[in-house]
Amino acid sequence: MSNNQVYNGNQLRIRSSRNRGGSLLIDLPIGTRLTLGFLAAALIASMVAGIIGLQRSQSLSQQSEFYRSILTTNTSLNTGTQYLQLIKTESQTILDLIQTPNPSVETLKADKTALQDLIQRYDNLLNGYISKDVLSKHQEQKNILAITGQADTITHQQDILAGSAKRTWQTHKNSLIEVMRYFDNNDVTRAKNLQKVQVELTNSDAASAIRALIQYNSRLTDSIQAAESIQSQNQIITTIIGSIIAFIVIVIIGLVISGTIVRRLQQLRQVTQAVEQGQLDRRVNVIGRDEIADVSGSVNAMLEAIVGLLDETRNQRDALTNAAEHLFSDMRVVSAGDLRINAPVSNDPIGMLANAFNFTVGRFRRFLQRTKTTAEQLDVIARQQVERSESFTQSLLLVKTNHKSTSTLPGKDVEVVSGSGASFKADNQQTALLNQLSQTRELIQQVANEEIVQRLRSTLRLAEQATNTIDRLTNLPQTASALNMGPDELRTHFQEDLRTLSNLNQRIAREMQTSQKSSARGFQEIEKEMAQIMNKAQLLKTQNSDGSIPRANTEALQEMIKHSTQFANDVHAMARQVNHLAQEVRTGIVNFQLDTVDSGGNLPALSQPTFAQSSPSNVQLPGRNKTMNLLETY
């Protein structure tokens, strides 16, 4: 008996054991064995019931035969009694006929012939009874009466009564012969005396003996009934004993047949329980060639296959553990900050995880590169804005210096050089310059909006979560060893962490792209506005250098210079804020590459940007403090 199983792409052939022993009974199939057991039990029960029934029928047959014999005997004895009565009557008739004066010879002869015939019949009847109908001649009848324990007594009584009847009849017969001889000699006197003295008396004795036999047969019926009662009781006892014997034999047969099944099933159960407790070296002893032997052989073959599969699984687990250790080593390298690592890829499940790990690390490497590029762009934009604010401040300083020199000339009044048309044009230019400064300030507020700062903070938090995820992947071997995780569960946890890391990478990329686009648009708008302001300031400076400023526009010019100074301060503060954010982004990248999860969890929080906020003390721009002091004295 063989069976084919498929495991891990390999076909395993399970073949049962053929080394079997046993007896003829065990070699039979279980169905045939049970059928033979049931047939044997039914045969035993049938034999017991048949034997008991046969004995009962034989007993009843013997009893009925006994009753029939008694009935026949009684009939015969009653007939004998009638014969004796007829003999007595016939002898008296002959005697009376002889005493008549002219007896009829033919009648006398007929009466004598009748008397002789009656004597012969009674003699045959009595001899037949003694030779055939007595109990001593019927052993089966004696056996029936033997149950009561009085068979010999009853037989002896019958023999005595039969002997008495025989003797009385013989005496009566002799008397009749003597009388017949007197009848033949016509000796009436002697015949009459003999008839009166001997024949009648012996006839009475013979009749009494016959009646005694008839009464004996009546009493014999009671003995038969007593024997029948005792035999019925014995029959009941025999039935009970036979049933008990049959039950014991059937139980023995059942135990023998069930023992061939139960013992081996118990052994099979013991082996399976031992295997359940870890004793994989236990095997079932295969005995016989029936179904249980086939199952036992199949169980042994299955255990062999299981042991082989366990060895193969153990080897695969060791290989998987080694590959996982290499992969976790690469993860620890990535957690240390080196994103240049590439795990070796193979066709096993760990190789697939390594491929996914390489893909995630590559995406994270590209994200860090884009973040670094964004930080550098923010740094460049901040430096450009600082340089432009410095240039704009220098231009305002020159305008302020020229205005002071013009307003402090002694003894000289300010005259209007141009006409009313030129003065109106200068006022319009100053008003347009002030409006454009207000718009530029609003753009600066948009660029320094809290939403951008919040996005940068969100980006840093996502980076921190990514660091935590990588650290969790690094500690996954220790966690798996502590929790006794299997390869499938370990691979599931690893894939979940990789998906989490990939999602964090995508979210960080989206946040950085959004922040970069918003900052780029804001700085482009600021750059355009600054270019327009610079052109208008240069034009206004040229006009102011060509002639003196009217007194009506002095206050407007002062207001414009004041707003320009405030605008320059805002631009400078914004540039410092952008520079600070760029440094924080670079710091976050360095922390991700160098620090552990604990240091990554302590990243500094970004300060809320405001336009009245002072610049950070760790950022020093050359030549800025001197220029700001000059502007504040205006």
CSV table of N, CA and C in Angstrom, one decimal, residues 299-410:
chain,number,residue,atom,x,y,z
A,299,VAL,N,0.7,4.5,9.0
A,299,VAL,CA,1.1,5.4,10.0
A,299,VAL,C,2.7,5.4,10.2
A,300,ASN,N,3.3,4.3,10.1
A,300,ASN,CA,4.8,4.2,10.2
A,300,ASN,C,5.4,5.0,9.0
A,301,ALA,N,4.8,4.8,7.8
A,301,ALA,CA,5.3,5.5,6.6
A,301,ALA,C,5.1,7.0,6.8
A,302,MET,N,3.9,7.4,7.3
A,302,MET,CA,3.6,8.8,7.5
A,302,MET,C,4.6,9.4,8.5
A,303,LEU,N,4.9,8.7,9.6
A,303,LEU,CA,5.9,9.2,10.5
A,303,LEU,C,7.2,9.4,9.9
A,304,GLU,N,7.6,8.4,9.1
A,304,GLU,CA,8.9,8.6,8.4
A,304,GLU,C,8.9,9.8,7.5
A,305,ALA,N,7.8,10.0,6.8
A,305,ALA,CA,7.7,11.2,5.9
A,305,ALA,C,7.7,12.5,6.7
A,306,ILE,N,7.0,12.4,7.9
A,306,ILE,CA,7.0,13.6,8.8
A,306,ILE,C,8.4,13.9,9.3
A,307,VAL,N,9.1,12.9,9.7
A,307,VAL,CA,10.5,13.1,10.2
A,307,VAL,C,11.3,13.7,9.1
A,308,GLY,N,11.2,13.2,7.8
A,308,GLY,CA,11.9,13.8,6.7
A,308,GLY,C,11.5,15.2,6.5
A,309,LEU,N,10.2,15.5,6.5
A,309,LEU,CA,9.8,16.9,6.3
A,309,LEU,C,10.3,17.8,7.4
A,310,LEU,N,10.3,17.3,8.6
A,310,LEU,CA,10.8,18.1,9.7
A,310,LEU,C,12.3,18.4,9.5
A,311,ASP,N,13.1,17.4,9.1
A,311,ASP,CA,14.5,17.7,8.8
A,311,ASP,C,14.7,18.7,7.7
A,312,GLU,N,13.9,18.5,6.7
A,312,GLU,CA,13.9,19.5,5.6
A,312,GLU,C,13.5,20.9,6.0
A,313,THR,N,12.5,20.9,6.9
A,313,THR,CA,12.0,22.2,7.4
A,313,THR,C,13.1,22.9,8.3
A,314,ARG,N,13.8,22.0,9.1
A,314,ARG,CA,14.8,22.5,10.0
A,314,ARG,C,16.0,23.1,9.1
A,315,ASN,N,16.3,22.4,8.1
A,315,ASN,CA,17.4,22.9,7.2
A,315,ASN,C,17.0,24.2,6.5
A,316,GLN,N,15.7,24.3,6.1
A,316,GLN,CA,15.2,25.5,5.5
A,316,GLN,C,15.2,26.7,6.5
A,317,ARG,N,14.8,26.3,7.7
A,317,ARG,CA,14.8,27.3,8.8
A,317,ARG,C,16.2,27.9,9.1
A,318,ASP,N,17.2,26.9,9.1
A,318,ASP,CA,18.5,27.4,9.3
A,318,ASP,C,19.0,28.3,8.2
A,319,ALA,N,18.7,27.9,6.9
A,319,ALA,CA,19.1,28.7,5.8
A,319,ALA,C,18.4,30.1,5.9
A,320,LEU,N,17.1,30.0,6.2
A,320,LEU,CA,16.3,31.3,6.3
A,320,LEU,C,16.9,32.2,7.4
A,321,THR,N,17.3,31.5,8.6
A,321,THR,CA,17.8,32.3,9.7
A,321,THR,C,19.1,33.0,9.3
A,322,ASN,N,20.0,32.2,8.5
A,322,ASN,CA,21.3,32.8,8.1
A,322,ASN,C,21.0,34.0,7.1
A,323,ALA,N,20.1,33.8,6.2
A,323,ALA,CA,19.8,34.8,5.2
A,323,ALA,C,19.2,36.0,6.0
A,324,ALA,N,18.3,35.8,7.0
A,324,ALA,CA,17.7,36.9,7.7
A,324,ALA,C,18.8,37.6,8.5
A,325,GLU,N,19.8,36.9,9.1
A,325,GLU,CA,20.9,37.6,9.8
A,325,GLU,C,21.6,38.5,8.9
A,326,HIS,N,21.9,38.0,7.6
A,326,HIS,CA,22.6,38.9,6.7
A,326,HIS,C,21.8,40.1,6.4
A,327,LEU,N,20.5,39.9,6.2
A,327,LEU,CA,19.6,41.0,5.9
A,327,LEU,C,19.5,42.0,7.0
A,328,PHE,N,19.4,41.5,8.3
A,328,PHE,CA,19.3,42.3,9.4
A,328,PHE,C,20.6,43.1,9.6
A,329,SER,N,21.8,42.5,9.3
A,329,SER,CA,23.0,43.2,9.3
A,329,SER,C,23.0,44.4,8.4
A,330,ASP,N,22.5,44.2,7.2
A,330,ASP,CA,22.3,45.3,6.2
A,330,ASP,C,21.4,46.3,6.8
A,331,MET,N,20.3,45.9,7.5
A,331,MET,CA,19.4,46.9,8.1
A,331,MET,C,20.1,47.7,9.2
A,332,ARG,N,21.0,47.0,10.0
A,332,ARG,CA,21.7,47.8,11.0
A,332,ARG,C,22.7,48.8,10.4
A,333,VAL,N,23.2,48.4,9.2
A,333,VAL,CA,24.1,49.4,8.5
A,333,VAL,C,23.3,50.6,8.0
A,334,VAL,N,22.1,50.3,7.5
A,334,VAL,CA,21.2,51.4,7.1
A,334,VAL,C,20.8,52.2,8.3
A,335,SER,N,20.5,51.6,9.4
A,335,SER,CA,20.1,52.4,10.6
A,335,SER,C,21.2,53.2,11.1
A,336,ALA,N,22.5,52.8,10.8
A,336,ALA,CA,23.6,53.6,11.2
A,336,ALA,C,23.8,54.8,10.3
A,337,GLY,N,23.1,54.9,9.2
A,337,GLY,CA,23.1,56.1,8.3
A,337,GLY,C,23.7,55.8,7.0
A,338,ASP,N,24.2,54.6,6.7
A,338,ASP,CA,24.8,54.3,5.4
A,338,ASP,C,23.8,53.8,4.5
A,339,LEU,N,23.3,54.6,3.5
A,339,LEU,CA,22.3,54.2,2.6
A,339,LEU,C,22.9,53.7,1.3
A,340,ARG,N,24.2,53.4,1.3
A,340,ARG,CA,24.8,52.8,0.1
A,340,ARG,C,24.7,51.3,0.0
A,341,ILE,N,24.1,50.7,1.1
A,341,ILE,CA,24.1,49.3,1.2
A,341,ILE,C,23.1,48.7,0.2
A,342,ASN,N,23.4,47.5,-0.3
A,342,ASN,CA,22.5,46.7,-1.2
A,342,ASN,C,22.6,45.3,-0.7
A,343,ALA,N,21.4,44.8,-0.2
A,343,ALA,CA,21.3,43.4,0.2
A,343,ALA,C,21.4,42.4,-0.9
A,344,PRO,N,22.0,41.2,-0.8
A,344,PRO,CA,22.0,40.3,-1.9
A,344,PRO,C,20.6,39.7,-2.1
A,345,VAL,N,20.3,39.5,-3.4
A,345,VAL,CA,18.9,39.1,-3.8
A,345,VAL,C,19.0,37.7,-4.3
A,346,SER,N,18.1,36.8,-3.8
A,346,SER,CA,18.0,35.4,-4.3
A,346,SER,C,16.5,35.1,-4.6
A,347,ASN,N,16.2,33.8,-4.9
A,347,ASN,CA,14.9,33.4,-5.2
A,347,ASN,C,14.1,32.9,-4.0
A,348,ASP,N,14.7,32.9,-2.8
A,348,ASP,CA,13.9,32.4,-1.6
A,348,ASP,C,13.1,33.6,-1.1
A,349,PRO,N,12.2,33.4,-0.1
A,349,PRO,CA,11.4,34.5,0.5
A,349,PRO,C,12.3,35.6,1.1
A,350,ILE,N,13.4,35.2,1.7
A,350,ILE,CA,14.3,36.3,2.3
A,350,ILE,C,14.9,37.1,1.1
A,351,GLY,N,15.2,36.4,0.0
A,351,GLY,CA,15.6,37.2,-1.2
A,351,GLY,C,14.6,38.2,-1.7
A,352,MET,N,13.3,37.8,-1.7
A,352,MET,CA,12.3,38.7,-2.0
A,352,MET,C,12.2,39.9,-1.1
A,353,LEU,N,12.3,39.6,0.2
A,353,LEU,CA,12.4,40.7,1.2
A,353,LEU,C,13.6,41.6,1.0
A,354,ALA,N,14.7,41.0,0.7
A,354,ALA,CA,15.9,41.8,0.4
A,354,ALA,C,15.7,42.7,-0.8
A,355,ASN,N,15.0,42.2,-1.8
A,355,ASN,CA,14.7,43.0,-3.0
A,355,ASN,C,13.8,44.2,-2.6
A,356,ALA,N,12.8,43.9,-1.8
A,356,ALA,CA,11.9,45.0,-1.4
A,356,ALA,C,12.7,46.0,-0.5
A,357,PHE,N,13.6,45.4,0.4
A,357,PHE,CA,14.4,46.3,1.2
A,357,PHE,C,15.3,47.2,0.4
A,358,ASN,N,15.9,46.6,-0.7
A,358,ASN,CA,16.8,47.4,-1.5
A,358,ASN,C,16.0,48.5,-2.2
A,359,PHE,N,14.8,48.2,-2.7
A,359,PHE,CA,13.9,49.1,-3.3
A,359,PHE,C,13.5,50.3,-2.4
A,360,THR,N,13.2,49.9,-1.1
A,360,THR,CA,12.8,51.0,-0.2
A,360,THR,C,14.0,51.9,0.2
A,361,VAL,N,15.2,51.2,0.4
A,361,VAL,CA,16.4,52.0,0.7
A,361,VAL,C,16.8,52.9,-0.5
A,362,GLY,N,16.6,52.4,-1.7
A,362,GLY,CA,16.9,53.3,-2.8
A,362,GLY,C,15.9,54.5,-2.9
A,363,ARG,N,14.7,54.2,-2.7
A,363,ARG,CA,13.7,55.4,-2.7
A,363,ARG,C,14.1,56.3,-1.5
A,364,PHE,N,14.4,55.8,-0.4
A,364,PHE,CA,14.8,56.7,0.7
A,364,PHE,C,16.1,57.5,0.4
A,365,ARG,N,17.0,56.8,-0.3
A,365,ARG,CA,18.2,57.5,-0.7
A,365,ARG,C,17.9,58.6,-1.6
A,366,ARG,N,17.0,58.4,-2.6
A,366,ARG,CA,16.7,59.4,-3.5
A,366,ARG,C,15.9,60.6,-2.8
A,367,PHE,N,15.1,60.2,-1.8
A,367,PHE,CA,14.4,61.2,-1.0
A,367,PHE,C,15.4,62.1,-0.2
A,368,LEU,N,16.4,61.5,0.4
A,368,LEU,CA,17.4,62.3,1.1
A,368,LEU,C,18.2,63.2,0.2
A,369,GLN,N,18.5,62.7,-1.0
A,369,GLN,CA,19.2,63.5,-2.0
A,369,GLN,C,18.3,64.7,-2.4
A,370,ARG,N,17.0,64.4,-2.7
A,370,ARG,CA,16.1,65.6,-3.0
A,370,ARG,C,16.0,66.5,-1.8
A,371,THR,N,16.0,66.0,-0.6
A,371,THR,CA,15.9,66.9,0.6
A,371,THR,C,17.1,67.8,0.7
A,372,LYS,N,18.3,67.1,0.5
A,372,LYS,CA,19.5,67.9,0.5
A,372,LYS,C,19.6,68.9,-0.5
A,373,THR,N,19.1,68.6,-1.8
A,373,THR,CA,19.1,69.6,-2.8
A,373,THR,C,18.2,70.7,-2.5
A,374,THR,N,17.0,70.4,-1.9
A,374,THR,CA,16.1,71.5,-1.5
A,374,THR,C,16.7,72.4,-0.4
A,375,ALA,N,17.4,71.8,0.5
A,375,ALA,CA,18.1,72.6,1.6
A,375,ALA,C,19.1,73.5,0.9
A,376,GLU,N,19.9,73.0,0.0
A,376,GLU,CA,20.9,73.8,-0.7
A,376,GLU,C,20.2,75.0,-1.5
A,377,GLN,N,19.0,74.6,-2.1
A,377,GLN,CA,18.3,75.7,-2.9
A,377,GLN,C,17.8,76.7,-1.9
A,378,LEU,N,17.3,76.3,-0.7
A,378,LEU,CA,16.8,77.3,0.2
A,378,LEU,C,18.0,78.2,0.7
A,379,ASP,N,19.1,77.5,0.9
A,379,ASP,CA,20.3,78.3,1.3
A,379,ASP,C,20.7,79.3,0.3
A,380,VAL,N,20.7,78.9,-1.0
A,380,VAL,CA,21.0,79.9,-2.1
A,380,VAL,C,20.0,81.0,-2.1
A,381,ILE,N,18.7,80.6,-2.0
A,381,ILE,CA,17.7,81.7,-2.1
A,381,ILE,C,17.9,82.6,-0.9
A,382,ALA,N,18.2,82.1,0.3
A,382,ALA,CA,18.3,83.0,1.5
A,382,ALA,C,19.5,83.9,1.3
A,383,ARG,N,20.6,83.4,0.7
A,383,ARG,CA,21.8,84.3,0.5
A,383,ARG,C,21.5,85.3,-0.5
A,384,GLN,N,20.8,84.9,-1.6
A,384,GLN,CA,20.4,86.0,-2.6
A,384,GLN,C,19.5,87.1,-2.0
A,385,GLN,N,18.6,86.6,-1.2
A,385,GLN,CA,17.7,87.7,-0.6
A,385,GLN,C,18.5,88.5,0.4
A,386,VAL,N,19.4,87.9,1.1
A,386,VAL,CA,20.3,88.8,2.0
A,386,VAL,C,21.1,89.8,1.2
A,387,GLU,N,21.7,89.3,0.1
A,387,GLU,CA,22.5,90.2,-0.7
A,387,GLU,C,21.6,91.3,-1.3
A,388,ARG,N,20.4,91.0,-1.7
A,388,ARG,CA,19.5,92.0,-2.3
A,388,ARG,C,19.0,93.0,-1.2
A,389,SER,N,18.7,92.4,0.0
A,389,SER,CA,18.3,93.4,1.0
A,389,SER,C,19.5,94.3,1.4
A,390,GLU,N,20.7,93.8,1.4
A,390,GLU,CA,21.9,94.6,1.6
A,390,GLU,C,22.0,95.7,0.6
A,391,SER,N,21.8,95.3,-0.7
A,391,SER,CA,21.9,96.3,-1.8
A,391,SER,C,20.8,97.4,-1.7
A,392,PHE,N,19.6,96.9,-1.3
A,392,PHE,CA,18.5,97.8,-1.2
A,392,PHE,C,18.7,98.8,0.0
A,393,THR,N,19.3,98.2,1.1
A,393,THR,CA,19.6,99.1,2.2
A,393,THR,C,20.6,100.1,1.9
A,394,GLN,N,21.6,99.7,1.2
A,394,GLN,CA,22.7,100.7,0.8
A,394,GLN,C,22.0,101.8,-0.1
A,395,SER,N,21.1,101.4,-1.0
A,395,SER,CA,20.5,102.4,-1.8
A,395,SER,C,19.6,103.4,-1.0
A,396,LEU,N,18.9,102.9,0.0
A,396,LEU,CA,18.1,103.7,0.9
A,396,LEU,C,19.1,104.6,1.7
A,397,LEU,N,20.2,104.1,2.1
A,397,LEU,CA,21.2,104.9,2.9
A,397,LEU,C,21.7,106.1,2.1
A,398,LEU,N,21.9,105.9,0.8
A,398,LEU,CA,22.4,107.0,-0.1
A,398,LEU,C,21.3,108.0,-0.2
A,399,VAL,N,20.0,107.5,-0.4
A,399,VAL,CA,18.9,108.5,-0.5
A,399,VAL,C,18.8,109.3,0.8
A,400,LYS,N,18.9,108.7,1.9
A,400,LYS,CA,18.8,109.4,3.2
A,400,LYS,C,20.0,110.4,3.4
A,401,THR,N,21.2,110.0,3.0
A,401,THR,CA,22.3,110.9,3.1
A,401,THR,C,22.1,112.1,2.2
A,402,ASN,N,21.7,111.9,1.0
A,402,ASN,CA,21.5,113.1,0.1
A,402,ASN,C,20.4,114.0,0.6
A,403,HIS,N,19.3,113.4,1.2
A,403,HIS,CA,18.2,114.2,1.7
A,403,HIS,C,18.7,115.0,2.8
A,404,LYS,N,19.5,114.5,3.7
A,404,LYS,CA,20.0,115.3,4.9
A,404,LYS,C,20.9,116.4,4.4
A,405,SER,N,21.7,116.1,3.5
A,405,SER,CA,22.7,117.2,3.0
A,405,SER,C,21.9,118.3,2.4
A,406,THR,N,20.8,118.0,1.7
A,406,THR,CA,20.1,119.1,1.0
A,406,THR,C,19.3,119.9,2.0
A,407,SER,N,18.7,119.2,3.0
A,407,SER,CA,17.9,119.9,4.0
A,407,SER,C,18.7,120.7,5.0
A,408,THR,N,20.0,120.6,5.1
A,408,THR,CA,20.8,121.3,6.1
A,408,THR,C,21.6,122.4,5.5
A,409,LEU,N,21.5,122.8,4.3
A,409,LEU,CA,22.3,123.9,3.7
A,409,LEU,C,21.8,125.2,4.4
A,410,PRO,N,22.7,126.1,5.0
A,410,PRO,CA,22.4,127.3,5.7
A,410,PRO,C,22.0,128.4,4.8
